[in-house]
Coordinates of C-alpha atoms in Angstrom, one line a residue:
M1 CA -20.3 34.4 -14.1
K2 CA -21.2 31.7 -11.6
R3 CA -19.8 31.6 -8.1
I4 CA -18.9 28.0 -6.9
G5 CA -18.2 27.1 -3.2
L6 CA -16.3 24.0 -2.1
F7 CA -16.7 22.9 1.5
L8 CA -13.7 21.0 2.7
G9 CA -15.0 19.1 5.7
A10 CA -12.7 16.1 5.8
E11 CA -9.9 15.6 8.3
P12 CA -6.4 14.6 6.9
C13 CA -6.7 11.3 8.7
S14 CA -10.1 10.4 7.2
G15 CA -8.6 8.2 4.5
G16 CA -10.4 8.0 1.2
T17 CA -12.8 10.9 2.0
F18 CA -9.8 13.2 2.5
Q19 CA -8.3 12.0 -0.8
Y20 CA -11.6 12.7 -2.6
N21 CA -11.5 16.2 -1.1
L22 CA -8.0 16.7 -2.6
S23 CA -9.2 15.6 -6.0
M24 CA -12.2 18.0 -5.8
L25 CA -9.9 20.9 -4.8
D26 CA -7.8 20.4 -7.9
A27 CA -10.9 20.1 -10.0
V28 CA -12.5 23.4 -8.8
A29 CA -9.2 25.1 -9.2
S30 CA -9.2 24.1 -12.9
L31 CA -12.6 25.7 -13.6
P32 CA -12.4 28.3 -16.4
E33 CA -11.7 31.7 -14.7
N34 CA -13.7 33.6 -17.3
R35 CA -16.8 31.7 -16.3
F36 CA -16.4 30.8 -12.6
R37 CA -15.4 32.3 -9.4
V38 CA -14.4 29.8 -6.7
V39 CA -14.4 30.1 -2.9
V40 CA -13.1 27.4 -0.7
G41 CA -14.5 27.1 2.9
Y42 CA -12.8 24.8 5.4
L43 CA -13.1 23.9 9.1
N44 CA -9.7 22.5 9.9
P45 CA -6.8 25.0 9.6
L46 CA -4.5 22.2 8.4
W47 CA -6.2 22.8 4.9
R48 CA -4.2 26.0 4.5
D49 CA -1.1 24.0 3.6
Y50 CA -3.1 22.1 0.9
L51 CA -4.5 25.4 -0.5
K52 CA -1.1 27.1 -1.0
P53 CA -0.5 25.8 -4.5
Y54 CA -3.9 27.3 -5.7
S55 CA -4.8 30.9 -6.2
L56 CA -8.3 30.5 -4.8
E57 CA -10.4 32.7 -2.5
E58 CA -10.5 30.9 0.8
I59 CA -12.5 31.2 4.1
K60 CA -11.7 29.7 7.4
L61 CA -15.2 28.9 8.6
P62 CA -15.8 29.9 12.2
Y63 CA -15.6 26.6 14.1
S64 CA -14.2 27.3 17.5
L65 CA -14.9 25.2 20.5
P66 CA -17.9 27.4 21.6
V67 CA -19.2 27.2 18.0
R68 CA -18.9 23.4 18.0
T69 CA -20.5 23.1 21.4
W70 CA -23.4 25.3 20.2
G71 CA -23.8 23.2 17.1
K72 CA -24.0 20.0 19.2
I73 CA -26.7 21.6 21.3
L74 CA -28.7 22.5 18.3
R75 CA -28.3 18.9 16.8
A76 CA -29.2 17.4 20.2
C77 CA -32.6 19.2 20.0
S78 CA -33.4 17.1 16.9
L79 CA -34.8 20.2 15.1
P80 CA -36.4 19.5 11.8
V81 CA -34.3 20.2 8.6
N82 CA -36.8 22.9 7.6
W83 CA -35.9 24.8 10.8
W84 CA -32.2 24.5 10.1
R85 CA -32.6 25.7 6.5
N86 CA -34.8 28.6 7.4
T87 CA -33.2 29.7 10.7
S88 CA -29.7 28.4 11.3
K89 CA -27.9 31.0 9.1
H90 CA -28.9 33.5 11.8
L91 CA -27.9 31.2 14.7
H92 CA -24.9 29.2 13.5
P93 CA -21.8 31.0 12.3
V94 CA -20.7 28.3 9.8
V95 CA -24.1 28.3 8.1
G96 CA -24.2 32.0 8.2
T97 CA -20.8 32.4 6.6
M98 CA -21.6 30.0 3.8
A99 CA -24.9 31.6 3.0
A100 CA -23.2 35.0 2.9
Q101 CA -21.1 33.9 0.0
N102 CA -24.2 33.9 -2.3
C103 CA -22.8 31.0 -4.3
D104 CA -24.7 29.5 -7.2
L105 CA -23.6 26.0 -6.0
W106 CA -21.8 24.6 -3.0
I107 CA -20.0 21.3 -3.5
F108 CA -19.9 19.0 -0.5
P109 CA -17.4 16.1 -1.1
S110 CA -17.5 14.6 2.4
Q111 CA -21.1 13.5 2.8
D112 CA -21.5 16.4 5.2
D113 CA -24.8 17.2 6.9
W114 CA -24.0 20.8 6.2
S115 CA -25.2 20.0 2.6
Y116 CA -28.8 20.1 3.9
R117 CA -28.6 22.0 7.2
A118 CA -27.3 25.0 5.3
N119 CA -29.9 26.5 2.9
V120 CA -27.6 26.7 0.0
P121 CA -27.7 25.1 -3.5
A122 CA -25.9 21.8 -2.9
L123 CA -24.0 19.2 -5.0
A124 CA -23.3 16.5 -2.4
A125 CA -21.3 13.3 -2.7
I126 CA -22.5 9.9 -1.4
H127 CA -19.6 7.6 -1.3
D128 CA -21.5 4.4 -0.5
L129 CA -24.7 3.1 0.9
M130 CA -23.2 -0.1 2.5
H131 CA -25.3 0.3 5.6
R132 CA -28.1 -0.9 3.3
Y133 CA -26.2 -3.5 1.3
E134 CA -23.9 -4.9 4.0
R135 CA -25.9 -4.4 7.1
R136 CA -24.2 -7.3 8.9
F137 CA -21.2 -5.2 9.8
P138 CA -21.7 -3.3 13.2
E139 CA -19.8 -0.2 12.1
V140 CA -22.7 0.6 9.8
S141 CA -25.6 -0.8 11.7
A142 CA -25.1 -1.2 15.5
K143 CA -26.1 1.2 18.2
G144 CA -28.4 3.2 16.1
E145 CA -25.8 3.7 13.3
F146 CA -28.2 2.3 10.6
A147 CA -31.0 4.6 11.5
R148 CA -28.6 7.6 11.7
R149 CA -27.1 6.9 8.3
E150 CA -30.6 6.3 6.8
K151 CA -31.8 9.6 8.0
H152 CA -28.7 11.4 6.9
Y153 CA -28.6 10.1 3.4
S154 CA -32.3 10.6 2.8
H155 CA -31.9 14.2 3.8
M156 CA -29.0 14.6 1.5
C157 CA -31.0 13.2 -1.4
K158 CA -34.1 15.3 -0.6
W159 CA -32.4 18.7 -0.3
S160 CA -29.4 18.5 -2.8
R161 CA -29.7 19.7 -6.4
G162 CA -27.4 16.8 -7.4
I163 CA -25.8 13.8 -6.0
L164 CA -22.2 12.7 -6.8
V165 CA -21.5 8.9 -6.9
D166 CA -18.4 6.9 -7.8
S167 CA -19.9 4.5 -10.3
P168 CA -22.9 3.3 -12.3
V169 CA -23.5 0.9 -9.4
G170 CA -23.5 3.8 -7.0
L171 CA -26.0 5.6 -9.2
R172 CA -28.3 2.6 -9.2
Q173 CA -28.1 2.2 -5.4
V174 CA -28.9 5.8 -4.7
H175 CA -31.8 5.7 -7.1
E176 CA -33.3 2.5 -5.8
S177 CA -32.7 3.4 -2.1
Y178 CA -34.1 7.0 -2.1
G179 CA -35.9 7.5 -5.4
V180 CA -33.6 10.2 -6.6
P181 CA -34.2 10.8 -10.4
R182 CA -31.4 9.3 -12.4
E183 CA -30.9 12.7 -14.1
Q184 CA -30.0 14.2 -10.7
I185 CA -27.3 11.6 -9.9
F186 CA -23.9 12.1 -11.5
V187 CA -21.1 9.5 -11.8
L188 CA -17.7 11.0 -11.0
P189 CA -15.3 8.1 -10.5
Y190 CA -12.4 8.2 -8.0
V191 CA -8.8 9.1 -9.1
P192 CA -5.5 8.5 -7.3
P193 CA -4.6 11.6 -5.2
C194 CA -1.9 13.9 -6.6
Y195 CA 0.4 13.6 -3.5
L196 CA 1.2 10.1 -4.6
Y197 CA 3.6 11.4 -7.2
E198 CA 5.7 13.4 -4.6
E199 CA 9.1 12.0 -3.8
T200 CA 9.4 11.1 -0.1
G201 CA 11.1 7.7 -0.3
H202 CA 14.4 8.6 1.4
R203 CA 12.7 10.0 4.6
A204 CA 10.3 7.0 4.7
E205 CA 13.1 4.5 4.2
L206 CA 14.8 5.8 7.3
H207 CA 11.6 5.7 9.3
Y208 CA 10.1 2.3 8.4
K209 CA 11.6 -1.2 8.7
L210 CA 10.0 -3.2 6.0
P211 CA 10.6 -6.8 4.8
P212 CA 12.6 -7.1 1.6
K213 CA 9.5 -8.5 -0.1
F214 CA 5.8 -8.2 1.1
I215 CA 2.1 -8.1 0.4
F216 CA 0.6 -4.8 1.3
Y217 CA -2.9 -3.8 2.5
P218 CA -3.6 -0.2 3.4
A219 CA -6.9 0.0 5.3
Q220 CA -8.3 1.1 8.6
F221 CA -9.1 -1.9 10.8
W222 CA -12.9 -2.0 10.3
E223 CA -14.4 -5.5 10.2
H224 CA -15.7 -4.9 6.7
K225 CA -12.1 -4.4 5.5
N226 CA -11.8 -8.2 5.9
H227 CA -8.3 -8.4 7.4
A228 CA -9.3 -11.7 9.0
N229 CA -9.6 -13.6 5.7
L230 CA -6.5 -12.0 4.3
I231 CA -4.5 -13.2 7.4
R232 CA -6.1 -16.7 7.0
A233 CA -5.0 -16.7 3.4
I234 CA -1.4 -15.9 4.4
D235 CA -1.6 -18.9 6.7
L236 CA -2.5 -21.0 3.8
V237 CA 0.2 -19.6 1.6
K238 CA 2.8 -20.1 4.3
N239 CA 2.5 -23.8 3.9
L240 CA 3.9 -23.4 0.3
L241 CA 5.9 -20.2 0.7
S242 CA 7.6 -19.9 4.0
D243 CA 9.0 -16.5 3.3
I244 CA 5.5 -14.9 2.7
Q245 CA 5.2 -11.5 4.4
L246 CA 2.2 -9.2 4.9
V247 CA 2.4 -5.5 5.9
L248 CA -0.8 -3.9 7.2
V249 CA -1.1 -0.1 7.7
G250 CA -4.1 1.7 9.1
A251 CA -5.7 3.1 12.2
P252 CA -7.1 0.6 14.7
N253 CA -10.9 0.2 14.8
N254 CA -13.4 -2.6 15.6
G255 CA -11.4 -5.2 13.7
Y256 CA -8.0 -4.5 15.1
E257 CA -7.9 -6.7 18.2
K258 CA -9.5 -9.6 16.3
A259 CA -6.8 -9.3 13.6
R260 CA -4.1 -9.3 16.3
Q261 CA -5.6 -12.3 18.0
L262 CA -5.9 -14.2 14.8
V263 CA -2.2 -13.6 14.0
N264 CA -1.3 -15.0 17.4
E265 CA -3.5 -18.1 17.1
L266 CA -2.1 -18.9 13.7
N267 CA 1.5 -18.3 14.8
L268 CA 2.1 -15.7 12.1
Q269 CA 3.9 -13.1 14.3
H270 CA 6.9 -13.3 12.0
N271 CA 4.8 -13.0 8.8
V272 CA 2.4 -10.3 9.5
H273 CA 3.5 -6.8 10.4
F274 CA 1.2 -4.1 11.9
M275 CA 2.6 -0.7 11.1
G276 CA -0.2 1.5 12.5
Y277 CA -1.3 4.8 10.9
V278 CA 0.9 5.9 8.1
P279 CA 0.7 9.6 6.9
D280 CA -0.4 10.1 3.3
Q281 CA 3.0 11.4 2.2
D282 CA 4.7 8.1 3.2
M283 CA 2.2 5.9 1.4
P284 CA 4.0 5.9 -2.0
Y285 CA 7.1 4.4 -0.3
F286 CA 5.0 1.4 0.7
Y287 CA 3.5 0.9 -2.7
H288 CA 6.9 1.1 -4.4
R289 CA 8.4 -1.4 -2.0
A290 CA 5.5 -3.9 -2.0
R291 CA 5.4 -6.9 -4.2
A292 CA 1.6 -6.5 -4.5
M293 CA -1.4 -4.8 -2.9
V294 CA -4.2 -7.2 -1.9
M295 CA -7.6 -5.7 -0.9
P296 CA -10.3 -8.1 0.3
T297 CA -12.8 -5.5 1.3
F298 CA -16.5 -6.3 1.5
F299 CA -17.5 -2.7 0.8
G300 CA -17.9 -0.8 -2.5
P301 CA -19.1 0.2 -4.8
T302 CA -15.5 1.1 -5.7
N303 CA -12.4 2.0 -3.7
I304 CA -9.3 4.2 -4.0
P305 CA -6.3 2.0 -2.9
Q306 CA -6.4 -0.1 -6.2
L307 CA -6.1 3.2 -8.1
E308 CA -3.2 4.2 -6.0
A309 CA -1.5 0.9 -6.7
F310 CA -2.0 1.2 -10.4
A311 CA -0.5 4.6 -10.5
L312 CA 2.6 3.5 -8.6
G313 CA 3.2 0.3 -10.5
C314 CA 2.1 -2.0 -7.7
P315 CA 0.3 -5.2 -9.0
T316 CA -3.1 -5.7 -7.4
A317 CA -5.7 -8.3 -6.4
T318 CA -9.0 -7.2 -5.0
S319 CA -12.6 -8.2 -4.3
N320 CA -14.9 -9.2 -7.1
I321 CA -17.9 -7.1 -5.8
Y322 CA -20.2 -4.3 -6.7
G323 CA -18.5 -1.8 -9.1
I324 CA -14.9 -2.9 -8.6
P325 CA -14.7 -5.3 -11.6
E326 CA -15.6 -2.4 -13.9
Q327 CA -13.3 0.0 -12.0
V328 CA -10.1 -2.2 -12.4
G329 CA -10.8 -3.8 -15.7
D330 CA -8.2 -6.4 -16.6
A331 CA -5.5 -4.6 -14.5
A332 CA -6.1 -6.6 -11.3
L333 CA -6.8 -10.2 -10.2
L334 CA -10.2 -10.6 -8.7
F335 CA -11.4 -13.0 -6.0
D336 CA -14.4 -13.7 -3.8
P337 CA -13.7 -12.0 -0.5
H338 CA -15.5 -14.7 1.4
S339 CA -13.1 -17.3 0.0
V340 CA -9.8 -17.7 1.9
E341 CA -8.7 -20.1 -0.8
E342 CA -9.3 -17.7 -3.7
I343 CA -7.4 -14.9 -1.8
A344 CA -4.5 -17.3 -1.1
R345 CA -4.4 -18.4 -4.8
C346 CA -4.0 -14.7 -5.9
I347 CA -1.3 -14.1 -3.3
Q348 CA 0.6 -17.1 -4.4
L349 CA 0.4 -16.0 -8.1
L350 CA 1.5 -12.5 -7.3
W351 CA 4.4 -13.7 -5.1
T352 CA 5.8 -16.2 -7.6
D353 CA 4.8 -15.3 -11.1
D354 CA 7.2 -12.7 -12.5
D355 CA 5.6 -12.5 -15.9
L356 CA 2.2 -11.9 -14.3
F357 CA 3.8 -9.3 -12.0
Q358 CA 5.1 -7.3 -15.0
N359 CA 1.9 -7.7 -17.0
L360 CA -0.2 -6.3 -14.1
V361 CA 2.2 -3.4 -13.7
Q362 CA 1.8 -2.3 -17.3
K363 CA -2.0 -2.9 -17.3
G364 CA -2.3 -0.8 -14.1
I365 CA -0.4 2.1 -15.6
L366 CA -2.6 2.0 -18.7
Q367 CA -5.8 1.9 -16.5
T368 CA -4.5 5.1 -14.8
K369 CA -4.1 6.9 -18.1
K370 CA -7.7 6.1 -19.1
W371 CA -9.1 8.0 -16.1
G372 CA -7.0 10.5 -14.0
Q373 CA -7.2 13.9 -12.5
K374 CA -7.5 15.7 -15.9
Q375 CA -10.5 13.6 -16.8
F376 CA -12.0 14.0 -13.4
N377 CA -11.7 17.8 -13.7
R378 CA -13.4 17.8 -17.1
R379 CA -16.2 15.7 -15.8
L380 CA -16.8 17.9 -12.8
L381 CA -17.1 20.9 -15.1
E382 CA -19.7 19.1 -17.1
I383 CA -21.7 18.2 -13.9
I384 CA -21.5 21.8 -12.7
E385 CA -22.8 23.1 -16.0
Q386 CA -25.8 20.7 -15.8
V387 CA -26.6 21.5 -12.2
T388 CA -26.4 25.2 -12.6
G389 CA -28.1 25.3 -16.0
L390 CA -25.2 26.6 -18.0

């Protein structure tokens, strides 16, 4: 019997990474009990609530303030990875606790540096390498961020037994960037998180004041999320459709003030609504209420919001880049995220064409049925069997 560890390192506010952790938790819980024993280690005690539906062995990894401070001191020393792997289990409580579980495989779904700092057999996820392919954005390149990411991902690739990626494009990028053999890279596409199907509409309806009809974009305000071109597209559409409305949800980051300023410059204060951070449990309400979800991101290879929209019957338009066309199939409209005119055209169609609206709703639901949590779980089992030699 194989012992499998799952390291839950994501914070609930970390967006797609947290959602991927939820999908992975469901997948390891579905592993055949006669062949696998699962232990779940987590840092944030908030994970306890998410673990309640599952009968899994769980460990709150020791991560108190003194432990975090000690870890920062060790990292600041720039000690080589070999030192961490040979010594840290004796000096760092998190690493020591993980090593003591004697797992045949630890799964790291959050791109954690623990995947190589801990001397354990690791299956680690790399969600994207956009610092290489979209270096123009400061959030992945400025102030030493490019070098930090490059060092981090190269260590992950060197020390992990397998790398999880979201798509064939992700596989190709990891292979060509770090030379990882293709047989050690495993495609495990994203799925919509299970909490989408929980009913929270009544509470959310009382809490949020939304326009009767609106375009929706859920994304943190990073520059690569391309809020600016979406706002410019709304300005174009407004010339034809004076009632156009855009609702933006997400935590402020380096693109937030620019988006606010652009709305003011274009006099769109009555058309664009900034809702701030919205908890995961309230997101289904926004998708159900929205006329459509429009996602003009510059980053891939693929993304989760379009899958959420499909699952909840929300028509979608998104960027025609990297692995997204393959991910969405014919269930979404595609546009060049550099082209304000193409984005505006898609918005206009989604806003006015009821036949297109219904057609995309149905195609989105069909797309969700092709690949969901059950398929994700089966695929993870196959990957674990390959990596552990079963």
